[in-house]
mmCIF file of C-alpha atoms (C1' of nucleotides) in Angstrom:
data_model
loop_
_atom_site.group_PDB
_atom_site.id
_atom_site.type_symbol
_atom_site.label_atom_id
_atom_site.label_comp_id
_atom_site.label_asym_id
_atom_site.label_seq_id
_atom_site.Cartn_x
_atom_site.Cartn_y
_atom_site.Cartn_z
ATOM 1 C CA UNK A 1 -28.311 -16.943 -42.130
ATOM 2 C CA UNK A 2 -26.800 -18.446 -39.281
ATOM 3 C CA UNK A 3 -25.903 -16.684 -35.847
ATOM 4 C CA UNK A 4 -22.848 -15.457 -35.913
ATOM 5 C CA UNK A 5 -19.922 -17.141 -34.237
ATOM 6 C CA UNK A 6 -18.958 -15.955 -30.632
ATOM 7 C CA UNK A 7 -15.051 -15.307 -31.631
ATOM 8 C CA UNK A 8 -12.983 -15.687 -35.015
ATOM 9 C CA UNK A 9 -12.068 -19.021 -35.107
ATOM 10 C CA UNK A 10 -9.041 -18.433 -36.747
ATOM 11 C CA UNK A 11 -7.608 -16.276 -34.453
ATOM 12 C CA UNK A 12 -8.548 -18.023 -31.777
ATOM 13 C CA UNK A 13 -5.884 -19.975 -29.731
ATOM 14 C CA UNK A 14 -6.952 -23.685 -28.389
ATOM 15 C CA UNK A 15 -5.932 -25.889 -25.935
ATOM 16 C CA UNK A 16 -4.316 -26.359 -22.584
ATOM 17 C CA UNK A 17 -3.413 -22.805 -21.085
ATOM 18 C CA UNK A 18 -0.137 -21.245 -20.304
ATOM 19 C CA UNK A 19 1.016 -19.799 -16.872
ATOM 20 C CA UNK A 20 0.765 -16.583 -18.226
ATOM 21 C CA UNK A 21 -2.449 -16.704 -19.841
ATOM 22 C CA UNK A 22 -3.751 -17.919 -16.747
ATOM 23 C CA UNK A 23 -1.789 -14.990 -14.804
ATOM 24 C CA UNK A 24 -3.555 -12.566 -17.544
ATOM 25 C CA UNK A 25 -7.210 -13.616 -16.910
ATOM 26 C CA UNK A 26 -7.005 -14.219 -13.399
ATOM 27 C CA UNK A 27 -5.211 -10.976 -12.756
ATOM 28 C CA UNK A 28 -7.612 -8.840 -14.305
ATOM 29 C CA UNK A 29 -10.829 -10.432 -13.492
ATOM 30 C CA UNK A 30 -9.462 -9.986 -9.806
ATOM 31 C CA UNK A 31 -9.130 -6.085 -10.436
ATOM 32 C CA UNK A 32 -11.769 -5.617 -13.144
ATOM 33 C CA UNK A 33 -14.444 -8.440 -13.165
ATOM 34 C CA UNK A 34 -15.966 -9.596 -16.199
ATOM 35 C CA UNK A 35 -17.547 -6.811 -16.849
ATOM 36 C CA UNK A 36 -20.359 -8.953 -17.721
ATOM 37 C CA UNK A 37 -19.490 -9.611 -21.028
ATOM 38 C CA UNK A 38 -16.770 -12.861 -21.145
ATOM 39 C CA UNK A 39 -16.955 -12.067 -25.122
ATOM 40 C CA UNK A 40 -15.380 -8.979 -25.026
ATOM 41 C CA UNK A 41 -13.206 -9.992 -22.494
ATOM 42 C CA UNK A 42 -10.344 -11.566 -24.316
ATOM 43 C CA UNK A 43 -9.674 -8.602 -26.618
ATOM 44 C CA UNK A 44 -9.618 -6.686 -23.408
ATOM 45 C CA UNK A 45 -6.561 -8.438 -22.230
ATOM 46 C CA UNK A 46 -4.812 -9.550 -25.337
ATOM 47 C CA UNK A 47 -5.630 -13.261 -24.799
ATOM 48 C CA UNK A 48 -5.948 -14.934 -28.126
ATOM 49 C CA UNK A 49 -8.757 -17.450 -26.502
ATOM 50 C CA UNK A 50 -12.594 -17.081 -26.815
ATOM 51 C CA UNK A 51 -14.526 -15.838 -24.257
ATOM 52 C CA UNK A 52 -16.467 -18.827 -23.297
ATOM 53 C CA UNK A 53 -12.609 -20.739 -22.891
ATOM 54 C CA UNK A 54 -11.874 -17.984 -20.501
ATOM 55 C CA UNK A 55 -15.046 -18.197 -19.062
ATOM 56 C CA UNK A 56 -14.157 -21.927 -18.681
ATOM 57 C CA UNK A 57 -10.667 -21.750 -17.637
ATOM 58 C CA UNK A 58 -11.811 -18.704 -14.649
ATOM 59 C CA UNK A 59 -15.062 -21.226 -13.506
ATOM 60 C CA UNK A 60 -12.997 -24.683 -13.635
ATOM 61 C CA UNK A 61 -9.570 -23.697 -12.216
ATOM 62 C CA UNK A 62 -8.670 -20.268 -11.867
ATOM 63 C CA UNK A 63 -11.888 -19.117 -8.991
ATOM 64 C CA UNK A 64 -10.794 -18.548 -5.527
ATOM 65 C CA UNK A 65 -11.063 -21.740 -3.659
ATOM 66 C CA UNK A 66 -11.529 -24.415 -6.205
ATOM 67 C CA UNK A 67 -10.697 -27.601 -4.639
ATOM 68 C CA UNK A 68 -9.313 -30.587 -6.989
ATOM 69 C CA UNK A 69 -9.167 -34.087 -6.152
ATOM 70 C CA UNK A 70 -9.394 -35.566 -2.976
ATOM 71 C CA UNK A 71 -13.265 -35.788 -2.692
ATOM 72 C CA UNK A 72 -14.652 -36.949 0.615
ATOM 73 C CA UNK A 73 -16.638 -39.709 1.217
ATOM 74 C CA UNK A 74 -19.354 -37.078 2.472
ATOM 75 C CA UNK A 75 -18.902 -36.235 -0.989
ATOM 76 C CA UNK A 76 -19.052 -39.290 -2.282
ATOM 77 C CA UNK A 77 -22.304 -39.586 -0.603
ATOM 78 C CA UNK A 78 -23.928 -36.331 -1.919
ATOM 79 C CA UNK A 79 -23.184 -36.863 -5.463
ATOM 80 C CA UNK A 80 -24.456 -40.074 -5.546
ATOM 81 C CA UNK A 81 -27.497 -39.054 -3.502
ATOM 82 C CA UNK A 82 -28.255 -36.283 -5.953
ATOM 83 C CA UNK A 83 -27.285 -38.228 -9.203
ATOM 84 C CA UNK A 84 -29.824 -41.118 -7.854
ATOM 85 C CA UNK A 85 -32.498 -38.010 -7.073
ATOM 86 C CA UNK A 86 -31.909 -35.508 -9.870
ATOM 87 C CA UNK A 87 -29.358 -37.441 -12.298
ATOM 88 C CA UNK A 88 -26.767 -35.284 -14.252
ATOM 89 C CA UNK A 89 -28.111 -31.861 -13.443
ATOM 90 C CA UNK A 90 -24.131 -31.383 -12.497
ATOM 91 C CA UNK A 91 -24.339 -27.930 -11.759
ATOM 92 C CA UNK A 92 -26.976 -28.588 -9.290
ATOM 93 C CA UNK A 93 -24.841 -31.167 -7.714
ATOM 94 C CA UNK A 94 -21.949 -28.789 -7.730
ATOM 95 C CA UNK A 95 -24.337 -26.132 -5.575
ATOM 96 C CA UNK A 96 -24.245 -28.215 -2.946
ATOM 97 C CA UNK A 97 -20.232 -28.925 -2.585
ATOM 98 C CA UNK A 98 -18.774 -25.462 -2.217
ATOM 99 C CA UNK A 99 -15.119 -25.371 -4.027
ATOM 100 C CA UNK A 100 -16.316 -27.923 -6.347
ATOM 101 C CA UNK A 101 -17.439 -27.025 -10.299
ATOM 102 C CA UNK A 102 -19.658 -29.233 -12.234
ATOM 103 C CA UNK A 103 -17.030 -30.425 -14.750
ATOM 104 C CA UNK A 104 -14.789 -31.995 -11.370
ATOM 105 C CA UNK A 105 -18.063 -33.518 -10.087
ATOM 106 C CA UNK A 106 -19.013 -34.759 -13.526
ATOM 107 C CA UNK A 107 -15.580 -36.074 -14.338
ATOM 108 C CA UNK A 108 -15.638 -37.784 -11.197
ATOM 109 C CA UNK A 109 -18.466 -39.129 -11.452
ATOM 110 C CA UNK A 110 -17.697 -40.895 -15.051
ATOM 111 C CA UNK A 111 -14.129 -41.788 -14.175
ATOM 112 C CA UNK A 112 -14.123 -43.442 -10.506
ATOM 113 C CA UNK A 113 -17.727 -42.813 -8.655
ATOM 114 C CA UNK A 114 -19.937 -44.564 -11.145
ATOM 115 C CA UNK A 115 -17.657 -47.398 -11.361
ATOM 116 C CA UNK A 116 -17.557 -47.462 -7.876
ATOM 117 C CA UNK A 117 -20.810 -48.083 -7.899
ATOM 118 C CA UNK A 118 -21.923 -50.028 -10.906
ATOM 119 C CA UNK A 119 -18.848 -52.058 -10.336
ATOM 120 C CA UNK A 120 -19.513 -54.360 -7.620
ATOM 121 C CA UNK A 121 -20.647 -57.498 -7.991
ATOM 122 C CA UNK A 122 -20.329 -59.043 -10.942
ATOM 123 C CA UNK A 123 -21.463 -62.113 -9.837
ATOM 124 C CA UNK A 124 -24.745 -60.658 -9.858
ATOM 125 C CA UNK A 125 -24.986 -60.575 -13.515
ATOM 126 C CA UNK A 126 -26.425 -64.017 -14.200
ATOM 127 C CA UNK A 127 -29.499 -62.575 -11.750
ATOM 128 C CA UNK A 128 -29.632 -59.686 -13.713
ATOM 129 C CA UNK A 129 -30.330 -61.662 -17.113
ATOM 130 C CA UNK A 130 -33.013 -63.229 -15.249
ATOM 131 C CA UNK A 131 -34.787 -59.973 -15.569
ATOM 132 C CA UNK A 132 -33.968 -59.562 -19.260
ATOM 133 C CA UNK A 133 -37.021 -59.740 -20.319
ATOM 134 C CA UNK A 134 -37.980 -56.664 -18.544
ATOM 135 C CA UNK A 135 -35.272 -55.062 -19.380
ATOM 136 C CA UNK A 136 -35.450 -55.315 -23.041
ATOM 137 C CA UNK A 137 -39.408 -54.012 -23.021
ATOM 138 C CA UNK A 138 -41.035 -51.102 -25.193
ATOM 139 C CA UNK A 139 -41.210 -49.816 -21.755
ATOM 140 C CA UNK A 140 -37.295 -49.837 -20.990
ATOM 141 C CA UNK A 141 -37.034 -48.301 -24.393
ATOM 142 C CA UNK A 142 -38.887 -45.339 -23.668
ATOM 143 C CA UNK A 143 -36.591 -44.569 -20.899
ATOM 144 C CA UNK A 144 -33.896 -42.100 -20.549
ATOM 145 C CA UNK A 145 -30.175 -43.610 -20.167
ATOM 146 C CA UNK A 146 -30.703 -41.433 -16.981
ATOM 147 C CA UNK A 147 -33.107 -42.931 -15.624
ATOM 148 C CA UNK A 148 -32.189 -46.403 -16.492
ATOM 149 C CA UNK A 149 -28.829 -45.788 -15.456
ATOM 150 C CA UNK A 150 -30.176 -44.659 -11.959
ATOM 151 C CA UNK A 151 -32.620 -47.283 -11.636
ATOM 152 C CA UNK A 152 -29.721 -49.713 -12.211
ATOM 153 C CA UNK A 153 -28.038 -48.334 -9.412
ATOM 154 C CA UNK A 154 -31.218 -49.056 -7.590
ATOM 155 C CA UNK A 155 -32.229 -51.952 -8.347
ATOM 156 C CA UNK A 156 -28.465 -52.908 -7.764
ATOM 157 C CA UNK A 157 -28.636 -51.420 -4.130
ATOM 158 C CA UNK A 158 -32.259 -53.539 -3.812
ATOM 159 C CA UNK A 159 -30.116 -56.430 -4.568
ATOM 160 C CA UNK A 160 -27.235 -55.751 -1.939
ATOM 161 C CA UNK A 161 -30.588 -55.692 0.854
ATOM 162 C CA UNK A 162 -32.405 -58.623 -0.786
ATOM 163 C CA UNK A 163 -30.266 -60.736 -2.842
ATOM 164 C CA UNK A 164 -33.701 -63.237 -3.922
ATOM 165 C CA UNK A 165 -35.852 -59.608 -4.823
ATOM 166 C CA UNK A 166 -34.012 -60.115 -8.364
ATOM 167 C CA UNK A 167 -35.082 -63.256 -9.115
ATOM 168 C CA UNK A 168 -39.298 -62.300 -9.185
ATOM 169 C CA UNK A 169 -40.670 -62.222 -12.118
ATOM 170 C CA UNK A 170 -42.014 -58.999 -11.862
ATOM 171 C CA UNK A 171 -39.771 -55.810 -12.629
ATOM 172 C CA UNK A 172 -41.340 -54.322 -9.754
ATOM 173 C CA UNK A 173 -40.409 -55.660 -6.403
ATOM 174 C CA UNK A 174 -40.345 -53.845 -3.879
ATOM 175 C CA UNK A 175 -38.157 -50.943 -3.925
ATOM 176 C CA UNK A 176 -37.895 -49.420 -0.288
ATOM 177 C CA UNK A 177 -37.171 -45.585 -0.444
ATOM 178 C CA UNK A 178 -34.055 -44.474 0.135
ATOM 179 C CA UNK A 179 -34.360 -42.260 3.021
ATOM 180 C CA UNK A 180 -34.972 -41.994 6.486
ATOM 181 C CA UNK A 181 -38.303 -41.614 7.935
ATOM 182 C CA UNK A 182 -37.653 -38.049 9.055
ATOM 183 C CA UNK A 183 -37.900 -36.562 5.364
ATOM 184 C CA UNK A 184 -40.999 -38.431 4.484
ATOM 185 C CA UNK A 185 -43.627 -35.692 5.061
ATOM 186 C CA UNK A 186 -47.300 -37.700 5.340
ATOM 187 C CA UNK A 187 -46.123 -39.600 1.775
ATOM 188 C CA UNK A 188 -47.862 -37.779 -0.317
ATOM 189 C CA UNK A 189 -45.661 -38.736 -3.149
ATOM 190 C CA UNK A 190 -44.273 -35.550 -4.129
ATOM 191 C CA UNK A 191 -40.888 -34.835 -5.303
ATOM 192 C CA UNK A 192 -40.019 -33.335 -1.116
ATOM 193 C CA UNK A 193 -39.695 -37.340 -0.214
ATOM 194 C CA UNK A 194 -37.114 -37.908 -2.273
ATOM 195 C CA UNK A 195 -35.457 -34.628 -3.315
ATOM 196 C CA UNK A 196 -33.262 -33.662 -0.731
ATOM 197 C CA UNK A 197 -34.666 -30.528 1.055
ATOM 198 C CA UNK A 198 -32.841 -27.707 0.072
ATOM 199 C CA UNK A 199 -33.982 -28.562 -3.407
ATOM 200 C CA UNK A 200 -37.167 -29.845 -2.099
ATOM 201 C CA UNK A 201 -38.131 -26.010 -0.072
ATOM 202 C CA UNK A 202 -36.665 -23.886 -2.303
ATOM 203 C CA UNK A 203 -36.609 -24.807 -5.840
ATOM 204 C CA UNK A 204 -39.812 -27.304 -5.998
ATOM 205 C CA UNK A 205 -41.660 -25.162 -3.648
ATOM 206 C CA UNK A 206 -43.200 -22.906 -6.262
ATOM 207 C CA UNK A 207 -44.477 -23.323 -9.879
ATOM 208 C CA UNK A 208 -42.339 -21.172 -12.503
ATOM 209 C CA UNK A 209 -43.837 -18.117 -13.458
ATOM 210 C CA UNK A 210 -44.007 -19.136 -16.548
ATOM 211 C CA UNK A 211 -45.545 -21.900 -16.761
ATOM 212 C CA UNK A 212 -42.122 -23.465 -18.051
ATOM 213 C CA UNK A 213 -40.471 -26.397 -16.430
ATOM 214 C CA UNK A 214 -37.530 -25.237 -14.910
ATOM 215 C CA UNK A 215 -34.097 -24.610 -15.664
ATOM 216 C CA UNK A 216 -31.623 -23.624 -13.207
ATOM 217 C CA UNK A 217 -29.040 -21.115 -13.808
ATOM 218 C CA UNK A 218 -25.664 -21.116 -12.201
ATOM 219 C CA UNK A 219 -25.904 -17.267 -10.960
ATOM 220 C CA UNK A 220 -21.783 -18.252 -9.941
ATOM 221 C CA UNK A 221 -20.365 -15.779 -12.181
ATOM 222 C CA UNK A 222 -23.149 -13.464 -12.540
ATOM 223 C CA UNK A 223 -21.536 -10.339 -10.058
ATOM 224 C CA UNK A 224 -20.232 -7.243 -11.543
ATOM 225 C CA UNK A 225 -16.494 -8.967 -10.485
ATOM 226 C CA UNK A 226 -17.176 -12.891 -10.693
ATOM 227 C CA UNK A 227 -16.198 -12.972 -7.451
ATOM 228 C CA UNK A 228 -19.033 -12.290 -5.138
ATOM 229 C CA UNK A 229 -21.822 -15.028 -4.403
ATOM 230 C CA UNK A 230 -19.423 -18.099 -5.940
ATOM 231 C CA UNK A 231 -22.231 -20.593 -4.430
ATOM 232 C CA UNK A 232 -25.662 -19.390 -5.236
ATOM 233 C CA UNK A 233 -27.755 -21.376 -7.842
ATOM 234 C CA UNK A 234 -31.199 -19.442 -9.563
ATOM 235 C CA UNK A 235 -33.983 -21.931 -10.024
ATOM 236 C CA UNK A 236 -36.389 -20.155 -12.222
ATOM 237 C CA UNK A 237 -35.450 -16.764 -9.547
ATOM 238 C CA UNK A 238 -35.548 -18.850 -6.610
ATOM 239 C CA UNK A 239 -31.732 -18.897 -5.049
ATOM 240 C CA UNK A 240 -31.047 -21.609 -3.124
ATOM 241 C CA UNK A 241 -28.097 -21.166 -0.787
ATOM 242 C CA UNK A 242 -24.829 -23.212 -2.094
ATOM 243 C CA UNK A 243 -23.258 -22.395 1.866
ATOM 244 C CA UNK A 244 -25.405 -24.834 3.546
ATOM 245 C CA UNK A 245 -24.217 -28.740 1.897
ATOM 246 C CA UNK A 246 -26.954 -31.088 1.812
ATOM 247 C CA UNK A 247 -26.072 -32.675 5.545
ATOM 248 C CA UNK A 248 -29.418 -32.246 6.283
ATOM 249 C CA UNK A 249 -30.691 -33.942 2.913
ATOM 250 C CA UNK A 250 -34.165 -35.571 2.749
ATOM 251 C CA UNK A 251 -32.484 -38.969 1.748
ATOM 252 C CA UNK A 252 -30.612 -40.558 4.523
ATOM 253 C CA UNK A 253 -26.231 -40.614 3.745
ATOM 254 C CA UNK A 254 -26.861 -44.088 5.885
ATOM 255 C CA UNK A 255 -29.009 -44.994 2.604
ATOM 256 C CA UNK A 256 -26.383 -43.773 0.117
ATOM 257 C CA UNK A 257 -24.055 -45.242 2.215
ATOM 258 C CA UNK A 258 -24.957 -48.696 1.193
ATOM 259 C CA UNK A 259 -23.702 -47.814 -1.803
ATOM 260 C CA UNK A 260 -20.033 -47.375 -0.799
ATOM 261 C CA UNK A 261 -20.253 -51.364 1.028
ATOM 262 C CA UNK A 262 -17.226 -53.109 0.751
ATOM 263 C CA UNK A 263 -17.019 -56.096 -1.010
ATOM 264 C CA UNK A 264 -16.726 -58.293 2.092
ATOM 265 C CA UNK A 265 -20.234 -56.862 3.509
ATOM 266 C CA UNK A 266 -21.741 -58.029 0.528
ATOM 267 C CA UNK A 267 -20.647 -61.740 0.597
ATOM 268 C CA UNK A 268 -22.078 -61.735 3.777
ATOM 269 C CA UNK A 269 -25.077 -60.143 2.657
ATOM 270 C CA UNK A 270 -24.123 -57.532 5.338
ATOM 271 C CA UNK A 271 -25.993 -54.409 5.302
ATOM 272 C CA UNK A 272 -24.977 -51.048 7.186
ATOM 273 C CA UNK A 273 -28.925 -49.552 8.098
ATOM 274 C CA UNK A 274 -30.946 -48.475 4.874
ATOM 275 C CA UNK A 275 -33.562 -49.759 3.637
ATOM 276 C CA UNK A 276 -35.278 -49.970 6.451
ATOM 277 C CA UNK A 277 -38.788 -49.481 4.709
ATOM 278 C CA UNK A 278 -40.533 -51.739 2.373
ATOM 279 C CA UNK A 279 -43.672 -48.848 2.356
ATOM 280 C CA UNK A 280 -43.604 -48.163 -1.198
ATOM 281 C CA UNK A 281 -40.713 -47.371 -4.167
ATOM 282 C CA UNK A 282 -41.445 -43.742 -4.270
ATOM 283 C CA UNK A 283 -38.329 -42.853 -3.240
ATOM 284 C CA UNK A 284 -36.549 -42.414 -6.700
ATOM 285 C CA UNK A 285 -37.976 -40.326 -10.058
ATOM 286 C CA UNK A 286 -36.776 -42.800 -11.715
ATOM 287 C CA UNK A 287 -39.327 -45.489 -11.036
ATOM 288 C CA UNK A 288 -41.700 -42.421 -11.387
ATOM 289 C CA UNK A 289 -40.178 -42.130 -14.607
ATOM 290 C CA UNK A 290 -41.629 -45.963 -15.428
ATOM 291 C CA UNK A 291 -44.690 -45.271 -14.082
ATOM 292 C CA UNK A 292 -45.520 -42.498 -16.074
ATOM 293 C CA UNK A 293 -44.252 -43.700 -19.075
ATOM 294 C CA UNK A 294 -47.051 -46.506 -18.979
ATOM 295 C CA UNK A 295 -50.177 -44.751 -17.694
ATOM 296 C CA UNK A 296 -49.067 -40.342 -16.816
ATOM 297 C CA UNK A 297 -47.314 -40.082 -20.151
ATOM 298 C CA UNK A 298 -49.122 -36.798 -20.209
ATOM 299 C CA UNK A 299 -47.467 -35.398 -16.810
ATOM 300 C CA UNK A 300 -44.053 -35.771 -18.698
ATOM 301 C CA UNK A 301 -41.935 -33.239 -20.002
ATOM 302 C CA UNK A 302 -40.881 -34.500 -23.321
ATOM 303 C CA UNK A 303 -38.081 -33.046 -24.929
ATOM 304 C CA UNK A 304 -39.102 -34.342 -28.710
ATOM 305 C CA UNK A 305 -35.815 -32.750 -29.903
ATOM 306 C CA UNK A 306 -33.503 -35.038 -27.785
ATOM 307 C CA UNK A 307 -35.964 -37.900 -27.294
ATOM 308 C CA UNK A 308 -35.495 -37.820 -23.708
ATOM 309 C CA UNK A 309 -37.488 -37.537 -20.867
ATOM 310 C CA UNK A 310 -36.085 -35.413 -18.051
ATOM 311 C CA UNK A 311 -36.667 -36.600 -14.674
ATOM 312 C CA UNK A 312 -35.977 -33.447 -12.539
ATOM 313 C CA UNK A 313 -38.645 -32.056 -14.472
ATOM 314 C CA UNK A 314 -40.855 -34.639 -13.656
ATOM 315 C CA UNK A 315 -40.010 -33.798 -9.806
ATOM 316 C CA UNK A 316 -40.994 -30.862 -10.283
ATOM 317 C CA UNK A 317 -44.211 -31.153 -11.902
ATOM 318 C CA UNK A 318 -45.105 -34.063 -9.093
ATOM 319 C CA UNK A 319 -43.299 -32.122 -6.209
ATOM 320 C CA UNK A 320 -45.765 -29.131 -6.465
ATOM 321 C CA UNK A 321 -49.056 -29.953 -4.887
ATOM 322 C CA UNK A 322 -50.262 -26.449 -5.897
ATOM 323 C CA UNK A 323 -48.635 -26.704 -9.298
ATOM 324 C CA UNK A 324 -51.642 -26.271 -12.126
ATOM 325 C CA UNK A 325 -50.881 -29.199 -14.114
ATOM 326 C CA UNK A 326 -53.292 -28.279 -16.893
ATOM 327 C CA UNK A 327 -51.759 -24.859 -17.153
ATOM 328 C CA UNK A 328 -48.426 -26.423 -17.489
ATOM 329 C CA UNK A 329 -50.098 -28.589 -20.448
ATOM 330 C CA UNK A 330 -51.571 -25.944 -22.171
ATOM 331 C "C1'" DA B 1 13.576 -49.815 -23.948
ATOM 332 C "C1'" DA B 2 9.685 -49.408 -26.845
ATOM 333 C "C1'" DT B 3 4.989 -49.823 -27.508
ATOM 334 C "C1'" DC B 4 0.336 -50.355 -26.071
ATOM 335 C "C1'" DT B 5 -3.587 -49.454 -23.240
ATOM 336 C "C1'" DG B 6 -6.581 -47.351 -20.182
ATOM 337 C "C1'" DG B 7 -7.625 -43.798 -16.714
ATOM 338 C "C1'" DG B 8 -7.983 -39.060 -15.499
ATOM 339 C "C1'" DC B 9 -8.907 -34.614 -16.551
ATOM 340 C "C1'" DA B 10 -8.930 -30.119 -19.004
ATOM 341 C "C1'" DA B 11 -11.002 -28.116 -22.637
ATOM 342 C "C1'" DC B 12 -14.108 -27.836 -26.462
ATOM 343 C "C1'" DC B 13 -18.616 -28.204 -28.821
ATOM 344 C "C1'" DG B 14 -23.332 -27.767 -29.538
ATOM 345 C "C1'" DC B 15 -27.495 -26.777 -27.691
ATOM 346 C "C1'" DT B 16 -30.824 -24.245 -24.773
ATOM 347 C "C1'" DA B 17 -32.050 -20.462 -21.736
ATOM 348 C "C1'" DT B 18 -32.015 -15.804 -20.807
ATOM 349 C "C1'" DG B 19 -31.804 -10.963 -21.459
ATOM 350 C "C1'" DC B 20 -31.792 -7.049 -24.306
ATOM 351 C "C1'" DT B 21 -33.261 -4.166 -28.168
ATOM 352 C "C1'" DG C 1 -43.357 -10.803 -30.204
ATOM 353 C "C1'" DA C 2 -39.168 -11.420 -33.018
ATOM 354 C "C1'" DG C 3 -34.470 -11.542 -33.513
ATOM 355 C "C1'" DC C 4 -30.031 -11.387 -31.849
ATOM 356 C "C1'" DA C 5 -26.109 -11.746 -28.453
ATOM 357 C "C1'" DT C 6 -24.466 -13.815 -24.578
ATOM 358 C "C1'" DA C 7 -24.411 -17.014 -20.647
ATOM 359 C "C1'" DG C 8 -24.658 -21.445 -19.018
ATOM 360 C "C1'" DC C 9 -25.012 -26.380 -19.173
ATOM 361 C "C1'" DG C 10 -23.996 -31.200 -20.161
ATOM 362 C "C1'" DG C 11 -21.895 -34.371 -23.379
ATOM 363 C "C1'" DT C 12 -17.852 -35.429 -25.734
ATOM 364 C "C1'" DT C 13 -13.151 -35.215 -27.224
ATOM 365 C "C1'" DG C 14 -8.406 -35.458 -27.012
ATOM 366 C "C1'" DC C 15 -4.137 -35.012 -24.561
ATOM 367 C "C1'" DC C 16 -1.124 -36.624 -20.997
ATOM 368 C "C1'" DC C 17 0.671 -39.925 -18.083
ATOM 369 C "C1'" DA C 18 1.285 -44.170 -15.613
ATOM 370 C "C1'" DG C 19 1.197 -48.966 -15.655
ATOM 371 C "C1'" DA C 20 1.228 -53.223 -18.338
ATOM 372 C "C1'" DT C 21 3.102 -56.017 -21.901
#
DNA sequence: AATCTGGGCAACCGCTATGCT
DNA sequence: GAGCATAGCGGTTGCCCAGAT
């Protein structure tokens, strides 16, 4: 027998919300909290929605200071600099931009940042096919659309810095890191060179207690009201502090600033400062990803359900020096 | 003016993680 | 440790609206 459903379907009301119902939860969540239980919640206020809607509605829209729209281009740079590092771990992303929730950044990010970025430059595709042969390895299959879809950003970015890199026969060229030299801590290749550091010191920092590769919890709601602590993120018990944006973040906004080059710097094969190292390609999981797939397939987390390999993970496994890797493969 | 099309966004769905008994 | 209830997350859907035809 199956679990049993969270609400009656039947009786439960669907789509966009009314003024009042909005007036309803927000009012008494204000005066009440959750109570810890969005379930019940409904019923408590005559709302004819299901508990994780409301839950929805008071995380997306009706939470004090929710900004919409408008995003920055320091935003721009921090989502793409934590897409590129972590990839759709949205919540995580929305930790770090206080007034923002995951389902703003994420819509953002599909509607207008992504093509933003993957965008530009169609010209290059005729270079691109030159690496098709690459591309369309058992290799390339094995990746996540993640991944792929990050190291296309990448490899797009190499392009922008050196327009011939695409045309080598190899589907490794170079790939300088993307980050300044201050975050690179004696390159030891773990996941604190390219994660920025608040992720890097507090969430990689220490193996789970479990053994388990980590899954972060957004603690947002998680007071008695749902009002307290709106920017605190749980990594396997390990908060990290939402207050503090990633201005300080291991990769350089110069770097992810190359990103966001106009369309006249790249016919001049302008560049505005990254990429200033050629040391080694460590910068991104997602090469890691490649790498591992060929000869660490072992070090991955593979999630047989989906089929997909989960890069974070992967940072975390390789961003713990102290992290017992046979215990994790036990 | 009517219809079509695509973008933007709110909301829903299904799955996993977590906590409790 | 097992089973269940709930919370939380990310992917997807579908509605609305503006611009194009």
């Amino acid at each position: 027998m199956g679990r049993a459903p969270c609400c009656d379907k039947a009786n439960v009301k669907k789509g966009p919300w009314s003024p009042e119902e909005d007036a309803k939860l927000k009012a008494f969540i204000e005066q009440q909290g959750t109570g810890g239980n969005w379930i019940a919640l409904p019923q408590k206020i005559g709302l004819k929605r299901c508990g994780k809607s409301c839950r929805l509605r008071w995380l997306n829209y009706l939470r004090p200071n929710i900004k919409h729209g408008g995003f920055s281009e320091e935003e721009d740079r921090i989502i793409c600099s934590l897409y590129i590092s972590i990839g759709s771990r949205w919540s995580i992303i929305a930790a770090q931009l206080p007034g923002r929730t995951d389902n703003d950044i994420k819509n953002y990010w599909n509607t207008k940042l992504k093509k933003k970025l993957l965008g530009r430059r169609k010209e290059q595709n005729s270079r691109r096919d030159s690496n098709a042969d690459a591309r369309n390895s058992p290799l390339m299959d094995s990746l996540s659309t993640s991944a792929l879809e990050r190291m296309q950003l990448h490899i797009q970015l190499q392009s922008l810095h050196h327009p011939l890199s695409l045309l080598s026969p190899s589907i490794w060229p170079r790939f300088p890191p993307l980050f300044d030299g201050n975050s690179i801590e004696n390159n030891k290749n773990t996941a604190r060179n390219f994660i920025p550091n608040d992720f890097a010191g507090n969430l990689i920092g220490k193996p789970p207690s479990n053994g388990k590769i980590g899954t972060e919890t957004d603690e947002r709601e998680n007071s008695t009201n749902g009002l307290s602590s709106p920017h605190s993120t749980r990594f396997n018990g390990d908060f990290i502090s939402q207050e503090k944006p990633v201005a300080n973040s291991g990769m350089s906004l110069e770097a992810i600033d190359g990103f966001l080059m106009e369309e006249g710097e790249l016919q001049n094969g302008e560049t505005r400062g990254f990429l200033e190292r050629e040391t080694d390609r460590d910068g991104l999981d997602c090469f890691r990803e490649m790498e591992s797939t060929s000869e660490n397939l072992a070090l991955w987390v593979n999630d047989s359900e989906s089929g997909s390999f989960n890069s974070w993970d992967t940072a975390y496994i390789l961003g713990t020096e102290e992290y017992d890797l046979e215990h994790h493969l036990q």
